[in-house]
CSV table of C-alpha atoms and ligand atoms in Angstrom, one decimal:
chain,number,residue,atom,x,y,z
A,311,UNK,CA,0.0,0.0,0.0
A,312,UNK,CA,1.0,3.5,-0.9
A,313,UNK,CA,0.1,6.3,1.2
A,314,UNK,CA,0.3,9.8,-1.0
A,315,UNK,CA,-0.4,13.2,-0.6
A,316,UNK,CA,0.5,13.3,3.1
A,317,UNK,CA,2.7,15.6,5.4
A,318,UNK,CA,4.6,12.9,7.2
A,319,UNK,CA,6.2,13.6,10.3
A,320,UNK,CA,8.6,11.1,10.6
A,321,UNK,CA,9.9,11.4,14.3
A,322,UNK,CA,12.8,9.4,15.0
A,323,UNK,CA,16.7,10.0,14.0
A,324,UNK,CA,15.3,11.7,10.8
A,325,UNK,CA,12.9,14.3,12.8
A,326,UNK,CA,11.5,15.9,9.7
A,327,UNK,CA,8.1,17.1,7.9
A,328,UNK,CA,8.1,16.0,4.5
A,329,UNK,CA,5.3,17.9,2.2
A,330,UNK,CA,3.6,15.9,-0.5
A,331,UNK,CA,5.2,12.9,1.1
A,332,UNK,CA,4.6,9.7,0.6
A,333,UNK,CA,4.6,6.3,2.7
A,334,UNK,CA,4.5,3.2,1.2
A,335,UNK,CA,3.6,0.1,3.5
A,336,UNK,CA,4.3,-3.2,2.9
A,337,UNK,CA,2.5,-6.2,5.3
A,338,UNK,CA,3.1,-4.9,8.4
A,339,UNK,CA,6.0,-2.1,8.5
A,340,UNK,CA,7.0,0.9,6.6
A,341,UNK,CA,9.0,0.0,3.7
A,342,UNK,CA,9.6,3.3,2.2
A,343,UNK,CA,9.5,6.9,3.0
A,344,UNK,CA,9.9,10.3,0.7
A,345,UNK,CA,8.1,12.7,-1.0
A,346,UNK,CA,5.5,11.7,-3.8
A,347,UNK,CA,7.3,12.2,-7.0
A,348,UNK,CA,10.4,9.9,-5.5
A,349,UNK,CA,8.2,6.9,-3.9
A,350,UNK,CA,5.1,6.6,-6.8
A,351,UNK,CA,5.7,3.6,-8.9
A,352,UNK,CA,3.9,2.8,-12.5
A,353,UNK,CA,2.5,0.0,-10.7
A,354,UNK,CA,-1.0,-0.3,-11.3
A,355,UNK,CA,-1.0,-3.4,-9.1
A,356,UNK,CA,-0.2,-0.9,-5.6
A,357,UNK,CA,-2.9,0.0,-3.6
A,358,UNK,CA,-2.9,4.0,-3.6
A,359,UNK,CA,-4.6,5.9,-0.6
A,360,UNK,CA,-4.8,9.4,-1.4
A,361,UNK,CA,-4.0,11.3,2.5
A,362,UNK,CA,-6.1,14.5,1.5
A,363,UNK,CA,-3.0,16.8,2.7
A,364,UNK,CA,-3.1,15.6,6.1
A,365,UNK,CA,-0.4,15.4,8.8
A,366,UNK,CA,0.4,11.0,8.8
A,367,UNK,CA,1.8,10.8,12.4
A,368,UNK,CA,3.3,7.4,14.3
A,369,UNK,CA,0.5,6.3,16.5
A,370,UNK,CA,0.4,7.3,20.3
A,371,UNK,CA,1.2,4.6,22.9
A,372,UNK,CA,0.0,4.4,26.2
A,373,UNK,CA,2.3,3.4,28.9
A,374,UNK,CA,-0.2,2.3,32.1
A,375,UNK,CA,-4.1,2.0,31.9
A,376,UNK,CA,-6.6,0.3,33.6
A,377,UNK,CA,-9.0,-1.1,30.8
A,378,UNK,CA,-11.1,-2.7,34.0
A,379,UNK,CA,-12.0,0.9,34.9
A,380,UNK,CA,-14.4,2.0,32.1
A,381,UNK,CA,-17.5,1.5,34.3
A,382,UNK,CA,-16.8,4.1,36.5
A,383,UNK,CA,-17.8,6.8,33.8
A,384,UNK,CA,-20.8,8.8,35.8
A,385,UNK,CA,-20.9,6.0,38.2
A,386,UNK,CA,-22.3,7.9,42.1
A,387,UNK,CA,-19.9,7.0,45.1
A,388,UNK,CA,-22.2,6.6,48.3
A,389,UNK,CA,-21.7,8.3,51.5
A,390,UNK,CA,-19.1,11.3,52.0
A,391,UNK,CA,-16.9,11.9,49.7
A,392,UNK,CA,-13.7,10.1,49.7
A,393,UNK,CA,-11.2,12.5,51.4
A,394,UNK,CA,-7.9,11.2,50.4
A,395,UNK,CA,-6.1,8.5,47.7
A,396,UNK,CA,-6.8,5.0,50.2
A,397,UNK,CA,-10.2,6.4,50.5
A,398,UNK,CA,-11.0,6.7,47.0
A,399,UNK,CA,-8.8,3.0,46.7
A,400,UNK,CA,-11.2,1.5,49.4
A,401,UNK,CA,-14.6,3.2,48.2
A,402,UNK,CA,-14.3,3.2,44.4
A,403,UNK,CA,-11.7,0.8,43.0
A,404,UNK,CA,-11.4,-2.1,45.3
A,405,UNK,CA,-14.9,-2.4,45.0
A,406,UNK,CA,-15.6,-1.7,41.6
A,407,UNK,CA,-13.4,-4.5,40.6
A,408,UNK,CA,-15.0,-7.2,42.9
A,409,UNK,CA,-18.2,-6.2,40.4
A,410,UNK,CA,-17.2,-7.6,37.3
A,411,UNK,CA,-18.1,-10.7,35.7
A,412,UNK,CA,-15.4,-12.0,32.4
A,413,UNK,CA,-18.1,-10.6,30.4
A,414,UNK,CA,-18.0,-7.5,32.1
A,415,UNK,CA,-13.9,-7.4,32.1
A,416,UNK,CA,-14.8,-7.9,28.1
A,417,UNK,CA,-17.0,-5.2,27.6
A,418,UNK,CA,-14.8,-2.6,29.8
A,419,UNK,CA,-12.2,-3.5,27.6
A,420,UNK,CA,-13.8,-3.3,24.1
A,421,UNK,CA,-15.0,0.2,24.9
A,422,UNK,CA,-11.7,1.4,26.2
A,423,UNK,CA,-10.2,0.1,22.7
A,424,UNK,CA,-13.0,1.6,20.6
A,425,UNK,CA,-11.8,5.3,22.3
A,426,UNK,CA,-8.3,4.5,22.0
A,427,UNK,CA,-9.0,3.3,17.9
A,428,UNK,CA,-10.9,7.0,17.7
A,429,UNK,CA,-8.4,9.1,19.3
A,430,UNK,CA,-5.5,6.9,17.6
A,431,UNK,CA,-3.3,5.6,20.8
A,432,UNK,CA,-2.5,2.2,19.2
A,433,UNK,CA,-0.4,0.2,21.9
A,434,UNK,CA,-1.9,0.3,25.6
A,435,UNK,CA,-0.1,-0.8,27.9
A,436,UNK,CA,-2.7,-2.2,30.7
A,437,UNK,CA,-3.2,-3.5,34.0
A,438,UNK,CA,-6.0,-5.8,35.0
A,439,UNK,CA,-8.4,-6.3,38.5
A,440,UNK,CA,-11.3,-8.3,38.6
A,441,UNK,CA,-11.0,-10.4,41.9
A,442,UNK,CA,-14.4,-11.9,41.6
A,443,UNK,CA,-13.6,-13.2,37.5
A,444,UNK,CA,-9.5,-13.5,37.6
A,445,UNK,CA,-8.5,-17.1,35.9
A,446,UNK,CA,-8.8,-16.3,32.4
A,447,UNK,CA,-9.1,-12.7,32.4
A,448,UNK,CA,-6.5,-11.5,30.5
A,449,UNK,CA,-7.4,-14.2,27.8
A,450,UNK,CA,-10.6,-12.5,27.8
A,451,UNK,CA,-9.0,-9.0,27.1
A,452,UNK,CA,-6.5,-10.3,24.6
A,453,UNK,CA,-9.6,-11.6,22.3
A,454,UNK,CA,-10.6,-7.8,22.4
A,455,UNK,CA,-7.4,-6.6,21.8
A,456,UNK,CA,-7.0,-8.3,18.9
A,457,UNK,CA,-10.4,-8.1,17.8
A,458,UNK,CA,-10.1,-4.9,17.9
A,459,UNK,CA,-6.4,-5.0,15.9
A,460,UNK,CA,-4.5,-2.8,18.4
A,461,UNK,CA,-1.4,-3.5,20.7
A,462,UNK,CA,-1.6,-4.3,24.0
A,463,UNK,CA,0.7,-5.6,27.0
A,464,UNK,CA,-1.6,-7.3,29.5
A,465,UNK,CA,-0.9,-8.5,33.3
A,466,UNK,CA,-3.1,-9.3,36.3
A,467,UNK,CA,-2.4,-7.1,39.5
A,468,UNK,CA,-1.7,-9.5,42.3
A,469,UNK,CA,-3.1,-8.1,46.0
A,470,UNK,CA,-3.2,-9.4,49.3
A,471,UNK,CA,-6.5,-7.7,50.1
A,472,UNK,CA,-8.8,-10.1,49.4
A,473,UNK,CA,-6.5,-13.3,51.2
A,474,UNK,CA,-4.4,-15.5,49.9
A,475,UNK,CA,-6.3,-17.6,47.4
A,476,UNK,CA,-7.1,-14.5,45.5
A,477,UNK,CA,-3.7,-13.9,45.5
A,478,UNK,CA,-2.3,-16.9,44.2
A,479,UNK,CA,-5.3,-16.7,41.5
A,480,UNK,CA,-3.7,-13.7,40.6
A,481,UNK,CA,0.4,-15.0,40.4
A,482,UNK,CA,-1.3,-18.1,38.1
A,483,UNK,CA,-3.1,-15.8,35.4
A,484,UNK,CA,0.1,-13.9,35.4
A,485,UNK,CA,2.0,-17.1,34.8
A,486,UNK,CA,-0.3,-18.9,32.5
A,487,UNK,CA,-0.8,-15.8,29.7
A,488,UNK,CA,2.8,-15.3,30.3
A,489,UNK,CA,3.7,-18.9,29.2
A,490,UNK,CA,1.0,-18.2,26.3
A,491,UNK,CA,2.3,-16.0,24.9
A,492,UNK,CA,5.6,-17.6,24.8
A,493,UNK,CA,4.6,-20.5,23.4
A,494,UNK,CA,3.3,-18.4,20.7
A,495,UNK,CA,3.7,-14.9,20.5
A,496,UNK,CA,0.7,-12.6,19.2
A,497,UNK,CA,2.5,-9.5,17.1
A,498,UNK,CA,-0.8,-7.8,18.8
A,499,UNK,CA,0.0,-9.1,22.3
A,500,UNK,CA,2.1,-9.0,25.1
A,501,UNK,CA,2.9,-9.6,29.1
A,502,UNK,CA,4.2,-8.5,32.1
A,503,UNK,CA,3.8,-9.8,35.4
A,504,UNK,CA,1.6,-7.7,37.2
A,505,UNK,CA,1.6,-6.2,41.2
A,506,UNK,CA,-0.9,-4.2,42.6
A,507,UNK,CA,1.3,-1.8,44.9
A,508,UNK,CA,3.7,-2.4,47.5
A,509,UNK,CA,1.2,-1.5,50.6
A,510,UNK,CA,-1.5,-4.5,49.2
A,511,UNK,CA,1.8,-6.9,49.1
A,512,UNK,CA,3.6,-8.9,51.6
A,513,UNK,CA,6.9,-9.5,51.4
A,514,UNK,CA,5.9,-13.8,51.1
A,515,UNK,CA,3.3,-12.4,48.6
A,516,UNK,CA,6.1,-10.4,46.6
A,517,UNK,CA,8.4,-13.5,47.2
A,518,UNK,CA,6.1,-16.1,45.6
A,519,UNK,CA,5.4,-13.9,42.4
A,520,UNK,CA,9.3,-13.2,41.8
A,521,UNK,CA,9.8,-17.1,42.5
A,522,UNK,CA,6.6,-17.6,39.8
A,523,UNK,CA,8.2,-15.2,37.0
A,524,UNK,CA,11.5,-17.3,37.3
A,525,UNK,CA,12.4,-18.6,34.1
A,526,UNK,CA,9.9,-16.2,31.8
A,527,UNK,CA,11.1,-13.4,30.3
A,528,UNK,CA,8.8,-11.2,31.8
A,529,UNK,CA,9.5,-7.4,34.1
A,530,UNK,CA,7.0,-6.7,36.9
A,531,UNK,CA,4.5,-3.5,36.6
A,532,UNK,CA,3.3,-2.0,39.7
A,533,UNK,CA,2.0,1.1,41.1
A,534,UNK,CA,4.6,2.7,43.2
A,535,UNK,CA,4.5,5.5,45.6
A,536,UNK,CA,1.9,6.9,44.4
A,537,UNK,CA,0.3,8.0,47.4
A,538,UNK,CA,1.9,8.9,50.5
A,539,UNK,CA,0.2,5.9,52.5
A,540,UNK,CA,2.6,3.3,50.0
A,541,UNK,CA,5.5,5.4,51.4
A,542,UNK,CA,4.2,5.0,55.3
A,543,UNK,CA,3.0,1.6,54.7
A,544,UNK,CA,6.4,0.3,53.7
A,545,UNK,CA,8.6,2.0,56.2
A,546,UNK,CA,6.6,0.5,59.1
A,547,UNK,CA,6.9,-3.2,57.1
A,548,UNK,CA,9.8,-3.0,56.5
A,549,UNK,CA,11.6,0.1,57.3
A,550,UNK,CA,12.3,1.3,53.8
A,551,UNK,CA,11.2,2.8,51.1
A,552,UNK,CA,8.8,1.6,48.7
A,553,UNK,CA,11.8,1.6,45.5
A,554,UNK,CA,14.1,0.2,48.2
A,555,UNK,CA,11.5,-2.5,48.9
A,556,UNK,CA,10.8,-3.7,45.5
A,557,UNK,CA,14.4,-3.8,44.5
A,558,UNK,CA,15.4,-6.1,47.8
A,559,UNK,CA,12.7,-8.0,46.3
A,560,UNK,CA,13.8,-8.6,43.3
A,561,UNK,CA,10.7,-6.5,41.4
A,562,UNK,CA,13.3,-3.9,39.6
A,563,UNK,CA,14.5,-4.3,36.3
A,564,UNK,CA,15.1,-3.1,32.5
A,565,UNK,CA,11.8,-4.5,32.0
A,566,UNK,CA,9.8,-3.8,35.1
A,567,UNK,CA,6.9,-0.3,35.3
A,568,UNK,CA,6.6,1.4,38.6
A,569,UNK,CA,3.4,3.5,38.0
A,570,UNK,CA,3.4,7.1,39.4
A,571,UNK,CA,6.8,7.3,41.8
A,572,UNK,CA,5.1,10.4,42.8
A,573,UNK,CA,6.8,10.1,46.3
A,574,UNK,CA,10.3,9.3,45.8
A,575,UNK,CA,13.3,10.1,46.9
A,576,UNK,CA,17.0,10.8,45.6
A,577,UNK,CA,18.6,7.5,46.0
A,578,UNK,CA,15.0,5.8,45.3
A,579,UNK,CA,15.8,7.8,42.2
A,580,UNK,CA,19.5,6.7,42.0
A,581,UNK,CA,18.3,2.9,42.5
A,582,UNK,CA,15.2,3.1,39.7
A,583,UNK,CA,18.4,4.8,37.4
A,584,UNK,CA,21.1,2.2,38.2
A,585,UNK,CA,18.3,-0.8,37.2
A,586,UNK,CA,17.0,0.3,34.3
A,587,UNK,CA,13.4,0.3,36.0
A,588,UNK,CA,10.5,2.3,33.9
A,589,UNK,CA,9.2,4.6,35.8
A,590,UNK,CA,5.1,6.6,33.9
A,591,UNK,CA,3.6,9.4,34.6
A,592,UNK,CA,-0.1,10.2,34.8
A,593,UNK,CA,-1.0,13.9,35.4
A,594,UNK,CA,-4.7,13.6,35.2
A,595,UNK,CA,-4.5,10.8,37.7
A,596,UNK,CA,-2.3,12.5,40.0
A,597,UNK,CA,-4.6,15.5,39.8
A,598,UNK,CA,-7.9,13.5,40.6
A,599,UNK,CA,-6.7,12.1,43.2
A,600,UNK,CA,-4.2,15.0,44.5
A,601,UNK,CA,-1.4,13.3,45.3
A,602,UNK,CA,1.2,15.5,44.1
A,603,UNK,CA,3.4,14.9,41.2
A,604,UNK,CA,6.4,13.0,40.0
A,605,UNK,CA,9.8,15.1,40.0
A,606,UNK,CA,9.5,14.0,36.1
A,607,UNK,CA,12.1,16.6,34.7
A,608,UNK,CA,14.8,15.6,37.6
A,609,UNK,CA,14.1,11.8,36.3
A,610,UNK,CA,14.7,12.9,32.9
A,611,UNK,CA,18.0,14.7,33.7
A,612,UNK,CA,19.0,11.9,35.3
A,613,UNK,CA,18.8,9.5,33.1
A,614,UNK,CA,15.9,7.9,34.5
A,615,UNK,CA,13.4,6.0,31.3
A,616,UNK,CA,9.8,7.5,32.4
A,617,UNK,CA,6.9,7.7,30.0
A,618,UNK,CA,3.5,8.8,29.7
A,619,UNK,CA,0.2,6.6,30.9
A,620,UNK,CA,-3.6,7.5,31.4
A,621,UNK,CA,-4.1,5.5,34.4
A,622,UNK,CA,-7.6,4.6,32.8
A,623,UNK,CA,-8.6,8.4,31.8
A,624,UNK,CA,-9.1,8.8,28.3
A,625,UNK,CA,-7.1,7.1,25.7
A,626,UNK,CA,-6.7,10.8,24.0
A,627,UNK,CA,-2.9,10.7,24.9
A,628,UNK,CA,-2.7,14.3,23.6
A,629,UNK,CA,-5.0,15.7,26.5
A,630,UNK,CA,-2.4,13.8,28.8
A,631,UNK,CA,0.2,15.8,27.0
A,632,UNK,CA,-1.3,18.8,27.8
A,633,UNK,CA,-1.7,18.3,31.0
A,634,UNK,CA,1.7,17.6,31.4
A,635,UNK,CA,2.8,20.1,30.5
A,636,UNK,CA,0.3,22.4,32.2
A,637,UNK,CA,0.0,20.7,35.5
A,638,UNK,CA,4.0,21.0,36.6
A,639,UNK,CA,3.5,24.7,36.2
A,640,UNK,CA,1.0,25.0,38.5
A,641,UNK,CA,2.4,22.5,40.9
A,642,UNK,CA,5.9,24.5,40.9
A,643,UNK,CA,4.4,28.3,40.7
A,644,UNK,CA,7.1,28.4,37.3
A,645,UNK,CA,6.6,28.9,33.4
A,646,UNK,CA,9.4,27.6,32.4
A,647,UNK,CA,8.7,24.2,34.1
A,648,UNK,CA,7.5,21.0,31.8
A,649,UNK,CA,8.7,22.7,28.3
A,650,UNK,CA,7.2,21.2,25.4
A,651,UNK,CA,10.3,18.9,24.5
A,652,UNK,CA,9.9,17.2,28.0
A,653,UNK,CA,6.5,16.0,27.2
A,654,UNK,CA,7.5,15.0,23.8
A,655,UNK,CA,10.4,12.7,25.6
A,656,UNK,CA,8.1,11.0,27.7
A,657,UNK,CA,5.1,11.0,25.1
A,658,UNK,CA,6.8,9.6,22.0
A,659,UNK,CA,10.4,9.3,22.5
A,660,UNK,CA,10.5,7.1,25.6
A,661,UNK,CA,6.9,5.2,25.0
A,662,UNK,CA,8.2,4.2,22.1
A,663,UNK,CA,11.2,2.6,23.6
A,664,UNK,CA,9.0,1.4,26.8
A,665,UNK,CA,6.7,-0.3,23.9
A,666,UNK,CA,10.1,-2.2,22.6
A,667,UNK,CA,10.2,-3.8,26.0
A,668,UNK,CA,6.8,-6.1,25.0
A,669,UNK,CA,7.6,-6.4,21.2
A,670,UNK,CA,11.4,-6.9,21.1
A,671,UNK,CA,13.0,-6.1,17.9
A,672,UNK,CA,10.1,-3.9,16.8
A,673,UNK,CA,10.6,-0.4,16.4
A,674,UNK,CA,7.6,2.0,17.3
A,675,UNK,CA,6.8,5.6,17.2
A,676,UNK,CA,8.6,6.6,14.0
A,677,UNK,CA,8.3,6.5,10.6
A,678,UNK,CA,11.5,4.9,9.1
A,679,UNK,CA,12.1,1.8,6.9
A,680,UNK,CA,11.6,-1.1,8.8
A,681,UNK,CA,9.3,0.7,11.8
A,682,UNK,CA,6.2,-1.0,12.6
A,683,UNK,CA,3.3,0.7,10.8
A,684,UNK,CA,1.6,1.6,13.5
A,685,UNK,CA,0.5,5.1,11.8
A,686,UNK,CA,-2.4,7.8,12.0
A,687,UNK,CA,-3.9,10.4,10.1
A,688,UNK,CA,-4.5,13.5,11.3
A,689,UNK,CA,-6.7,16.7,10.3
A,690,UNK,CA,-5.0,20.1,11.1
A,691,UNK,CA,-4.7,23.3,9.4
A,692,UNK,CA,-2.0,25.3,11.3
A,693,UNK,CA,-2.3,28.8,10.6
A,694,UNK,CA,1.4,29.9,11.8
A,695,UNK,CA,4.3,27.6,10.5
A,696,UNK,CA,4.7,23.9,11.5
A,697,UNK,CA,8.7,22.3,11.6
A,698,UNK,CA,10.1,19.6,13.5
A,699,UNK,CA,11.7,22.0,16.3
A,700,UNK,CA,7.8,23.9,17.3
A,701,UNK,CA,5.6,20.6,16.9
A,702,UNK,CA,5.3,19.9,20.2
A,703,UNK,CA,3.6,23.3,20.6
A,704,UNK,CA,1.3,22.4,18.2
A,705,UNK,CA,0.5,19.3,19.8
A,706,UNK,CA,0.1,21.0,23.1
A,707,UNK,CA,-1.8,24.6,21.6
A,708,UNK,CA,-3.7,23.0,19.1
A,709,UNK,CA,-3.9,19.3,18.2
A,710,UNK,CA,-7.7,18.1,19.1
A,711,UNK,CA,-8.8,14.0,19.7
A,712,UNK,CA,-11.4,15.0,17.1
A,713,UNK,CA,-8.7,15.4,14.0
A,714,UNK,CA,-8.0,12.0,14.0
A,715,UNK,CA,-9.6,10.3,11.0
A,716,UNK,CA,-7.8,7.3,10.7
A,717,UNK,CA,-5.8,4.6,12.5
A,718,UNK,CA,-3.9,2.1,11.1
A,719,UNK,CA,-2.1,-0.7,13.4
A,720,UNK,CA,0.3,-3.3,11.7
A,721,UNK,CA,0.1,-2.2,8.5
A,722,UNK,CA,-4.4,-2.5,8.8
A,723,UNK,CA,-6.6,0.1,8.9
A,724,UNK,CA,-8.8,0.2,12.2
A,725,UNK,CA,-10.4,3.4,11.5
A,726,UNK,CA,-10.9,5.3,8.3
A,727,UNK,CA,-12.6,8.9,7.4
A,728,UNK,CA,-13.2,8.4,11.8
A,729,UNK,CA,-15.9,5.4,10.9
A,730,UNK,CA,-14.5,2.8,13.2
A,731,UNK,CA,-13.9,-0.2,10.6
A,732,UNK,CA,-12.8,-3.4,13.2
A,733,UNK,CA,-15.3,-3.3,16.2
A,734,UNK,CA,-19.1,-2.4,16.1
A,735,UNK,CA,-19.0,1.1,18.2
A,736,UNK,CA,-22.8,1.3,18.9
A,737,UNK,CA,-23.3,-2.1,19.6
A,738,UNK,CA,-20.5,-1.9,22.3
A,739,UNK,CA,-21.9,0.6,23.7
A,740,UNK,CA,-25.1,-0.7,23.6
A,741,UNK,CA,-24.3,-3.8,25.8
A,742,UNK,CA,-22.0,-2.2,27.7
A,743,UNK,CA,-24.7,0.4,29.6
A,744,UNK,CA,-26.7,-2.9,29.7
A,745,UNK,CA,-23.7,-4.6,32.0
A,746,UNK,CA,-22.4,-1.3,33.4
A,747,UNK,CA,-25.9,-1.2,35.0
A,748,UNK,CA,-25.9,-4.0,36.2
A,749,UNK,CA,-21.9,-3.7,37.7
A,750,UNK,CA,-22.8,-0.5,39.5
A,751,UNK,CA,-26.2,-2.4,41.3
A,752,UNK,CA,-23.4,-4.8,42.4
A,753,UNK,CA,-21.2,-2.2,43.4
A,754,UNK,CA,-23.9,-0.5,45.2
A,755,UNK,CA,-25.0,-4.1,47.2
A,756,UNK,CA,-21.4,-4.1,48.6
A,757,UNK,CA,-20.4,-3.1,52.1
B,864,LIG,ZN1,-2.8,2.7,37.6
């Protein structure tokens, strides 16, 4: 397939716009890139998509989500408000995941991948709790991932809070999509080993799942000091800190995700560095829930590999840009905080690379000969001057979900002129307020 007519931003070692430039596809990766007049063949056997004029972009990936958390759109907490991050653990999450059935863990899934297909984030990166419907889970989301034709890294968060058979559960479904996957890998799929957070672990809990992951070739991805309470929580287990805790555990690694690191200090900092550990960042979920946020610009001057997540808000990964790089402002009283090529680092840059981890060999969030053709298509007029150095800014100041009007993943098209061509959007929907109702009566019934 040729793509013509396009402005391609390439990203990558090349970094450049290329006007009436052309992308020519073949199975799954980019094969060629240039402008029109070098790439167009007298080859009436190619398949020729005419681009319109608009911007043809790598896709966006998404570095930590909770596909399990979809039902909680308009959903009503009862009583007082929660006040602080365990309250709103306790009285939203840990009980909205004890209220899904595997159909339910299905349909939470297929709508989260419907909004990612629209707003063209093409590898997720997700995290899994459904205590009450665990064995088999992430089989369950994997059929909707690939239904849908998008990437995604799977893993079950193990807990101890709700006991030890639950937890075990847990380190099994971990283990048995793991050794899937091995078996035979998905160019779709793939696996991590998945924690909840160091203050629902004990250290026999965190013991069995390193001794479990022995012998995959699997990282571990947890949330980490997110809230104060993980920091508390661990000094009186153990009397360190969270990072500390994990690493004497044997959790770190060039292939293990600590979620948030909101609440970390220097040598935590020096210890996620010296392992290689991945560290993401979720603004909008760090707002929400006012924790605070991540010294992300010190971790990026020091070397530290942190990208960019959602934590189950919208897939729109360019609204998590922006408030990126709005929110550490605020937070710091200063301007100049969070500049535009920080957020650009964490957004494509080091996703990319994080992405990598789960697909080894594959190259994503460029487009280069030999890059997986992951791509999108993108409607925008910009009315002042557009180059490789100020796109960022454009992404930041005026980039909008709704311009995206197609997705391709792997060389297919998901999405075309924004009609949604892999899963049935209305008819997800559809079922989905019939379950969600359903999930929030259960919620409800509960204690
Ligand atoms: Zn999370």
């Amino acid at each position: 397939m040729l793509i013509t007519n396009a402005r391609v931003v390439t990203f990558g070692e090349r970094n450049e716009i290329i006007e009436d430039g052309a992308v020519r596809i073949e199975q799954d990766k980019v094969a060629h890139v240039g402008t029109r007049e070098q790439l167009v063949q007298d080859d009436s056997a190619e398949e020729v998509v005419d681009a319109g004029g608009q911007w043809l972009m790598p896709g966006n990936v998404c570095a930590h989500t909770h596909f399990y958390g979809a039902f909680a759109r308009g959903m009503a907490i009862p009583g007082d408000a929660p006040r602080d991050f365990p309250e709103i653990l306790a009285k939203l999450w840990w009980r909205l995941d004890k209220a899904l059935t595997a159909e339910d863990v299905r349909y939470s899934a297929l709508v989260c991948l419907v909004d990612a297909i629209k707003h063209g984030t093409t590898t997720l990166v997700d995290h899994h709790a459904s205590p009450n419907a665990i064995d088999g889970s992430l089989d369950v989301i994997a059929e909707a991932v690939v239904d849908a034709g998008l990437r995604a890294s799977l893993c079950y968060e193990v807990t101890d809070r709700d006991g030890l058979e639950r937890a075990r559960a847990g380190i099994a479904e971990n283990v048995r999509f793991l050794r899937r996957l091995r078996e035979e890998t998905h160019p779709l799929l793939g696996a991590s080993f998945g924690l909840h957070a160091s203050l629902t672990l004990s250290d026999e809990t965190l013991a069995e799942c390193v001794a479990a992951a022995g012998g995959l070739p699997t990282g571990f991805h947890i949330h980490a000091a997110e809230g104060i309470a993980d920091q508390e929580d661990s000094q009186k287990r153990s009397g360190v800190r969270v990072v500390e805790r994990l690493q004497r555990a044997g959790i770190l690694g060039a292939k293990s995700i600590l979620a948030h690191c909101v609440h970390v200090d220097a040598w935590e900092m020096e210890i996620l560095r010296d392992t290689g550990t991945w560290v993401t960042h979720q603004p909008r979920s760090n707002m929400n829930n006012a924790v605070g946020m991540a010294p992300v610009e010190t971790m990026l001057r020091g070397g530290i590999k942190i990208g960019l997540g959602n934590d189950g808000f919208s897939n729109n990964m360019w609204a998590e840009w922006k408030m990126a790089y709005l929110a550490h402002k605020l937070w710091h009283g200063d301007p100049r905080r969070m500049g535009g090529y920080d957020v650009f680092r964490l957004a494509v840059e080091n996703n990319a690379q994080l992405a990598e981890v789960f697909w080894p060999g594959a190259r994503f969030g460029q487009i280069a000969p030999g890059a997986q053709a992951d791509l999108i298509l993108v409607d925008y007029q910009p009315f002042t001057a557009l180059t490789p150095g100020n796109l960022p800014w454009h992404v930041l100041f005026g980039f909008e979900a709704s311009a995206v009007t197609a997705t391709m993943v792997a060389g297919k098209w998901l999405m075309r002129d924004r009609q949604v061509l892999t899963l049935d959007e209305k008819a997800i929907a559809a079922r989905a307020r019939e379950l969600s109702a359903a999930v929030w009566e259960r919620y409800a019934a509960q204690e």
